[in-house]
XYZ file of C-alpha atoms in Angstrom:
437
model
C 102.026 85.850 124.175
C 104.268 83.855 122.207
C 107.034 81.313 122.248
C 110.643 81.684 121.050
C 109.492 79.777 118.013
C 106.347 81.063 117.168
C 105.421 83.303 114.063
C 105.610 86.939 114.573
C 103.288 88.880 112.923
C 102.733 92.750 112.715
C 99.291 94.067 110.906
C 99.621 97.759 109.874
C 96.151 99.486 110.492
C 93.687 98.896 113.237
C 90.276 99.118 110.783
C 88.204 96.230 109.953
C 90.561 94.523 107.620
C 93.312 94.588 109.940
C 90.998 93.828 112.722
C 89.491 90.962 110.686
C 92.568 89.773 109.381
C 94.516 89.311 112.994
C 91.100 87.915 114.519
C 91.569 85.053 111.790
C 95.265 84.829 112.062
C 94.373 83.940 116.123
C 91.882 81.849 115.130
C 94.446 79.535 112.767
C 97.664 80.753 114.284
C 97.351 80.008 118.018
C 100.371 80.824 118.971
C 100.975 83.226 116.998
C 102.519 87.064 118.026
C 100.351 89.715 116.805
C 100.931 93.389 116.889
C 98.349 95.646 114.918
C 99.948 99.276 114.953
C 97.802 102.443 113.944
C 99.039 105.519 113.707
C 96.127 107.143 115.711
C 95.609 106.289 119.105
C 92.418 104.512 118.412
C 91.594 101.210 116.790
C 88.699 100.846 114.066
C 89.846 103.325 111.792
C 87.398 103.535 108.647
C 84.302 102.221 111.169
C 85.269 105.117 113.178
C 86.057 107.863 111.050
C 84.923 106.900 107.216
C 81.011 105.560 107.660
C 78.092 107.422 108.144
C 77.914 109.870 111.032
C 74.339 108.443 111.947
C 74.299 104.797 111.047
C 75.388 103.337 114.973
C 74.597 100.300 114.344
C 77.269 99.913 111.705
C 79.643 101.180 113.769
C 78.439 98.736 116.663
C 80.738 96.147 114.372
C 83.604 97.302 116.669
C 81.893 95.197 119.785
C 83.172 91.521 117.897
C 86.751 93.124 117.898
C 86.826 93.773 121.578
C 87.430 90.540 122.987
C 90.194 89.961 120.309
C 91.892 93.535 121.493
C 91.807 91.798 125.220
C 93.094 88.790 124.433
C 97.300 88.284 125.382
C 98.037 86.863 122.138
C 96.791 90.486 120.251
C 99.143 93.963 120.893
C 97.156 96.604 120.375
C 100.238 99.425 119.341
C 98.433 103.262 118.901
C 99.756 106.084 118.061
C 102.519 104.295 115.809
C 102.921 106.349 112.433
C 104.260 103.461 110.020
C 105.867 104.554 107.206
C 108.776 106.833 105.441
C 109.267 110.668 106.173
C 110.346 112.522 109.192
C 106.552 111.890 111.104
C 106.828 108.221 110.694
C 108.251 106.783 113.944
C 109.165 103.315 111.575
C 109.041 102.124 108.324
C 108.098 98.595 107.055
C 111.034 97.314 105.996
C 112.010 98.460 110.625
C 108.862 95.894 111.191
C 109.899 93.303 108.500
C 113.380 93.349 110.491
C 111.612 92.199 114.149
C 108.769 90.123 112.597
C 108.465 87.213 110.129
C 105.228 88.605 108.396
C 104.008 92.140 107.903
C 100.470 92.826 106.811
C 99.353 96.039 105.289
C 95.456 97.186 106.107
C 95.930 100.691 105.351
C 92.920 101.460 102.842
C 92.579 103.699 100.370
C 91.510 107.201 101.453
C 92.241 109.464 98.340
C 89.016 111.173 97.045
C 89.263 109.773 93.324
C 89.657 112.370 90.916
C 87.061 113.310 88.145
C 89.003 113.909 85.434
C 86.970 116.883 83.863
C 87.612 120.452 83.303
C 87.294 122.527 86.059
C 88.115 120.458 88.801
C 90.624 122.747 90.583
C 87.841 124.758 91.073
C 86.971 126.400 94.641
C 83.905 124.788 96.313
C 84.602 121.239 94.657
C 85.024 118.786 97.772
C 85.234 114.893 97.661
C 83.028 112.999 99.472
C 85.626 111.429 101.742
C 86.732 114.831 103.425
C 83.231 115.188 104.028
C 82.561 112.187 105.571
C 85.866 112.947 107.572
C 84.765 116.196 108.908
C 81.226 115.012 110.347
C 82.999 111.795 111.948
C 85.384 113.905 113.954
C 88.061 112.727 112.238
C 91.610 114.069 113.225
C 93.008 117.337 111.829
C 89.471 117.085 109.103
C 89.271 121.014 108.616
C 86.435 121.279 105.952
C 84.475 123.706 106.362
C 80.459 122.395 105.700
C 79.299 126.317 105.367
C 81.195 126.076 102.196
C 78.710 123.833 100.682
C 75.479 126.546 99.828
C 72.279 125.712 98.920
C 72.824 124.213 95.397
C 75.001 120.998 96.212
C 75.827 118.475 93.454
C 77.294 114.962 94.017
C 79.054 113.120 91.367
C 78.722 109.104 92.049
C 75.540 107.572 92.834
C 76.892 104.857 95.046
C 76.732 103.994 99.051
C 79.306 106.768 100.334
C 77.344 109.306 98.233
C 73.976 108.368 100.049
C 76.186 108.788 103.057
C 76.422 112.554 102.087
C 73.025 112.970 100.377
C 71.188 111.565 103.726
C 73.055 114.020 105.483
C 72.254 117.365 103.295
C 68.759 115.807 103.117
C 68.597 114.935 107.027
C 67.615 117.584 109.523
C 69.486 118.318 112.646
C 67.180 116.891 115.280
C 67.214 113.351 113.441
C 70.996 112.905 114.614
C 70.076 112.250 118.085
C 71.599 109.223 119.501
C 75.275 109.432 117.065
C 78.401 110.747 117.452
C 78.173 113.315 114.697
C 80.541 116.209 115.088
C 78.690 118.992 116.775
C 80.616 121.865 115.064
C 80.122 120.523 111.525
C 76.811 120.085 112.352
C 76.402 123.706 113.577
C 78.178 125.128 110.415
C 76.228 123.599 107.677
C 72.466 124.074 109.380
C 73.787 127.958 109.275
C 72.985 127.641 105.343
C 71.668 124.262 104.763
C 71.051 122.753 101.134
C 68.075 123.624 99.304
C 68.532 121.834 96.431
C 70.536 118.567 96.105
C 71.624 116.980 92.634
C 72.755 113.227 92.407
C 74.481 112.696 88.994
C 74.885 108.870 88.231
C 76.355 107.964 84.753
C 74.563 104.302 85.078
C 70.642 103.586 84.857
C 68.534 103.888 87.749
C 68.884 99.973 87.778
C 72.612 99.834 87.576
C 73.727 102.533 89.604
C 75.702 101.364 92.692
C 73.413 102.551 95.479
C 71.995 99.941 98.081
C 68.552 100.136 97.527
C 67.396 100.822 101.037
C 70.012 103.219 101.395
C 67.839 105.204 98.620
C 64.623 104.208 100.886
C 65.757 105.818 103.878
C 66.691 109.256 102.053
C 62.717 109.055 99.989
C 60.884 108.505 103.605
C 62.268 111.552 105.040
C 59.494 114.168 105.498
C 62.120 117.027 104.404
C 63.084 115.467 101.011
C 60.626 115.995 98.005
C 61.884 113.717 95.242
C 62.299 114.053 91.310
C 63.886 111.726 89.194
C 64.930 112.246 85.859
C 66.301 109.520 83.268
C 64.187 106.900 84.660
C 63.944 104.736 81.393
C 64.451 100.585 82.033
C 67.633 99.618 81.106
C 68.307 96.978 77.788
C 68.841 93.677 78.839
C 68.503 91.669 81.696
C 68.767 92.949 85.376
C 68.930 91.665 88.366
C 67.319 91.392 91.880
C 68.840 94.678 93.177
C 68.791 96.142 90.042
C 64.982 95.703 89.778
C 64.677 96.992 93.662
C 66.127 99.692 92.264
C 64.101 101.089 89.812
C 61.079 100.272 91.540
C 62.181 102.522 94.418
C 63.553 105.487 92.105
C 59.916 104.829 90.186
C 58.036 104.713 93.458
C 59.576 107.613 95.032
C 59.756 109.847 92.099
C 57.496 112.616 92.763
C 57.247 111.617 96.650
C 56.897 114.142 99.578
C 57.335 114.739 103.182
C 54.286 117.378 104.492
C 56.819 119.786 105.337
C 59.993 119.111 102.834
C 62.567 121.305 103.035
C 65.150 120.012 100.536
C 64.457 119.121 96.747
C 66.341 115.852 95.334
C 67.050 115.824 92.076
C 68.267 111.957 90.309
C 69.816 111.985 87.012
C 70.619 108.932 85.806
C 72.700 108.020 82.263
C 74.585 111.708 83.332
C 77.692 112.197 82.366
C 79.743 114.986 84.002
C 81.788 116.937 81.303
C 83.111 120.159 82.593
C 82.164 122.080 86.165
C 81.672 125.393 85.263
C 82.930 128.727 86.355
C 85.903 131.528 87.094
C 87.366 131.202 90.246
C 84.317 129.297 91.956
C 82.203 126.686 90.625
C 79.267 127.924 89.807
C 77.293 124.656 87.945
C 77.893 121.040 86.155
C 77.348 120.280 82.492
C 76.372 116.878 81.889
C 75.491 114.978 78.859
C 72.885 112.635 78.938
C 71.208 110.915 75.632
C 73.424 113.425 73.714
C 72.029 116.413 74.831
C 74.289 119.139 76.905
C 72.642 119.923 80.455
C 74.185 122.371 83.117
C 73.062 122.558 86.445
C 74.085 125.260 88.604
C 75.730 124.648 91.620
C 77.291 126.282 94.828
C 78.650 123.201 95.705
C 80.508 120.302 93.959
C 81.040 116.830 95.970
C 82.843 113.869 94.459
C 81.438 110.293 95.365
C 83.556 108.171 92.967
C 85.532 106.261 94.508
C 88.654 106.280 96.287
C 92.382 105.842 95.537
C 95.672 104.804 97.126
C 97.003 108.116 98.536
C 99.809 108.295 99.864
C 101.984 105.678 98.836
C 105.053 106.172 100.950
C 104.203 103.800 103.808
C 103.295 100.730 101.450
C 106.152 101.460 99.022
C 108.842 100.670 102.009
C 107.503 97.169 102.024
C 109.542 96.444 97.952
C 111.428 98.735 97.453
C 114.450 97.135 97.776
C 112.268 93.767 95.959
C 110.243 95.317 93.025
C 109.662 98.112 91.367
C 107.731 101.230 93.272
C 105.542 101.551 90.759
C 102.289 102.891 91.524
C 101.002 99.338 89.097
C 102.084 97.305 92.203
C 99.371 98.668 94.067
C 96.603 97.402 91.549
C 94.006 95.036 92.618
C 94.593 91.716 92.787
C 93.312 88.030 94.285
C 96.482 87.612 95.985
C 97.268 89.271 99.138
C 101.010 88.296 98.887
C 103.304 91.222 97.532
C 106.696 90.520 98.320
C 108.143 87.691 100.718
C 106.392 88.094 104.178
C 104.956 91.099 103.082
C 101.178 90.699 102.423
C 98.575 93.460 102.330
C 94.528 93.058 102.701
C 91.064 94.884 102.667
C 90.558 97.484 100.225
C 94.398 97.502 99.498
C 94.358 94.323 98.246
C 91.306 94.707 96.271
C 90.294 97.691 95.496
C 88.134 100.063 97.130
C 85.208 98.041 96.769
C 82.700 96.519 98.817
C 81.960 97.592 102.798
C 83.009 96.407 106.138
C 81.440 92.889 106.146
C 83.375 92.069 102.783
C 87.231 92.650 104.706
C 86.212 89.458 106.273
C 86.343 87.116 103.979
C 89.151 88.791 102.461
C 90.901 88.579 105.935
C 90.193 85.172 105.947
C 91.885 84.615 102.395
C 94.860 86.379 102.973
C 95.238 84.490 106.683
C 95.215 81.277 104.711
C 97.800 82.615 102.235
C 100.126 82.831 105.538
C 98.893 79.706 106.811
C 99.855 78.070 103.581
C 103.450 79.942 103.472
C 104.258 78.331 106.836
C 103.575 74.714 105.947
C 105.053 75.347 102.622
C 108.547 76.842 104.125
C 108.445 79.863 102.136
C 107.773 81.901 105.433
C 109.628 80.346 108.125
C 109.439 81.410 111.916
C 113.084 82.980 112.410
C 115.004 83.173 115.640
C 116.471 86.377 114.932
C 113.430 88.236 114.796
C 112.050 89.348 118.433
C 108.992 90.799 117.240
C 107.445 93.329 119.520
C 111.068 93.171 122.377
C 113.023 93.978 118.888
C 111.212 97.380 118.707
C 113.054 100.661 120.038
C 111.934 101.267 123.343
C 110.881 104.618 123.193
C 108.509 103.476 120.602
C 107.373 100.569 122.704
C 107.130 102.899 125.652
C 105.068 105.224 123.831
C 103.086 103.295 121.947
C 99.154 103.468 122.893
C 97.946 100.116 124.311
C 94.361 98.601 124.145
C 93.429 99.459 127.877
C 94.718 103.179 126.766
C 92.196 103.385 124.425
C 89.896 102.255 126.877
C 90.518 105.438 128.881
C 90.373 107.616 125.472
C 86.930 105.673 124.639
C 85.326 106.189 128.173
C 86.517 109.795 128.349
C 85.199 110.404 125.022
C 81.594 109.214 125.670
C 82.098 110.796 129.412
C 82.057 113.625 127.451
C 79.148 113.506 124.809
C 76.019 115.638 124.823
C 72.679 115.370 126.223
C 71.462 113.756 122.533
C 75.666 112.116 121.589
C 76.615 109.130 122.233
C 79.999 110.275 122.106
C 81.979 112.991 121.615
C 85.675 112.380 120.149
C 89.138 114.335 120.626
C 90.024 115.706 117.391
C 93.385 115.510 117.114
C 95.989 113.092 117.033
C 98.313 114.670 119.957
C 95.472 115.102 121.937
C 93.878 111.241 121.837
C 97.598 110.050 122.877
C 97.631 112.270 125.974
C 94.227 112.026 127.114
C 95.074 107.643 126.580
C 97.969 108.200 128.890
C 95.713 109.705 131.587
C 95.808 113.401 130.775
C 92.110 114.798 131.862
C 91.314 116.721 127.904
């Protein structure tokens, strides 16, 4: 670990951008103290809970962070709620007291809003609690045989593939991921017969990864129609191009034993969702004329927001204003002295897990450049972790914890999982500290 003198630095959140940012921090900072708390007893956060249910080999990312977790310069601290209110165990400005830099990687999780009439309706979900509730996420209580048979996402981008593949997808093709059984269970009790993706953009410029799209066409349960499909003005580019040649190529397209219709409606623009207590459809505008499409279902794919801002407001309070404008994107990762935040906090919630590395790597050199530069000086009075409360240091989750929550967890998959994980927050910490389920 460290020496008396060396910088003491504590990373808030245990996903990829705090996992990328302390990996470069080691990398620069040799002797550097590094904590990285999470307020779940598991590390990878967003890999782990927030990508796609069946897409392993994105979450297989986690393997380049577990020689970092093992190293004895990196504190792995679980089960550490950071932040203000009576659940939060401490609050920044508690860390900024014990270490010379604090680093928030705490995302943005907030389903973005629509901003249309109707919105408050019942059966109007955003994407993120659904991607939530198949990754097992804890205390994720959406219920999937809410959705019906007539779903319609708003947002054409990657996280709304996410939930299109999975409408689209049938059960037996989740073999091999850690998909939550239950959720599983509840939506093929009244799967989707009819899906509607509503993108304002052009097929061209909508924000889907082409092979994404792919993946959803070659399914032999999806029969495809497009709608809207006219080339955009101007120039496009490379993706844009792969783009419309898919939509155009897959327009029409069908499995020999399709089960689910796709409808694409590109240059759609959402106006109102309709209905009394319930939504019952979407009316849309595209090339001035008023559409509605019923629906049973509404599911938000737009983007995602701050949330909560308690936890990061701590860190200037008693500096700046707590202004949510603070919180806007920005090419700095420095927001107060020795307070620095990174990933999609910094930037905005663009961009997917490879992208928090090089913004890791930018913020890392913003320390780096603070400590040859004076402005954030190594101080004697700060003990780092030792300066802690003990009963949070004895309670804290540690790395080989985790191990035992990890192996336990895929101990305990089915036949066709490759893990199966503990659902809620109390219950990771006690089956980390040995306790058999």
């Amino acid at each position: 670990m460290s020496t008396e003198n060396s910088v003491k630095i504590a990373v808030v959140g245990a996903g990829a951008a705090g996992c990328y940012l302390a990996q470069a921090l080691q990398r620069s900072l040799s002797a550097a103290e590094i904590v990285i708390f999470d307020r779940y007893a598991s590390p990878f956060g967003l890999i782990r809970y927030g990508v796609a249910a069946d897409h392993q080999h994105t979450k297989a990312i986690t393997r380049q962070f577990e020689r970092m977790f093992r190293s004895p310069d990196i504190r792995f601290a679980g089960g550490v709620h950071i932040g203000e209110g009576a659940e939060a165990q401490l609050s920044v400005n508690d860390l900024a007291a014990q270490f010379d830099a604090v680093v928030l990687a705490t995302g943005r999780y907030e389903d973005r809003p629509l901003g249309v009439l109707g919105e408050e309706l019942q059966g109007v979900f955003g994407a993120g609690a659904i991607t939530r509730r198949l990754n097992s996420a804890p205390n994720a209580t959406q219920a999937l045989d809410e959705l019906g048979d007539e779903i319609v996402i708003v947002g054409a981008g990657n996280v709304a593939m996410d939930v299109l593949r999975f409408l689209a997808k049938p059960a037996s093709l989740y073999a091999g991921s850690d998909i939550d059984d239950e959720a599983l269970e509840e939506y093929a009790r009244g799967p989707a017969k009819r899906v509607t993706v509503l993108s304002r953009s052009s097929a061209a410029k909508s924000a889907f990864d082409p092979q994404m799209l792919k993946e959803i066409i070659d399914l032999d349960s999806v029969h495809l129609t497009a709608y809207g499909v006219e080339s955009p003005d101007g120039d496009i580019d490379a993706r844009g191009s792969a783009r419309l040649e898919l939509v155009g190529s897959g327009n029409g397209s069908s499995g020999g034993s399709h089960d689910v219709q796709v409808d694409l409606h590109f240059g759609a623009e959402p106006v109102e969702l309709l209905g009394d207590a319930r939504v019952t459809g979407v009316a849309l505008v595209r090339q001035s004329e008023r559409v509605i499409i019923d629906a049973t279902s509404v599911i938000t794919a737009i983007g995602f927001e701050l949330g909560d801002t308690r936890l990061v407001s701590a860190a200037w309070s008693s500096e700046e204003s707590t202004d949510a404008s603070v919180f806007e994107p920005s090419d700095s990762g420095k927001v107060a002295p020795g307070v620095y935040r990174t990933g999609w906090l910094k930037r905005g919630a663009t961009g997917g897990v490879p992208e928090n590395r090089a913004c890791a790597k930018s913020v890392a050199a913003e320390i780096e450049a603070d400590l040859q530069s004076g402005e954030l000086a190594p101080r004697s009075d700060k003990a780092g972790w030792v300066g802690l409360p003990a009963d949070v240091r004895e309670l804290a989750v540690s790395y080989s914890d985790w191990l035992r929550l990890d192996e336990h967890e895929r101990a305990g998959a089915g036949a066709e999982r490759v893990r199966r994980k503990v659902k809620t927050a109390q219950d990771m910490i006690r089956v980390a500290r040995g306790a058999s389920s």
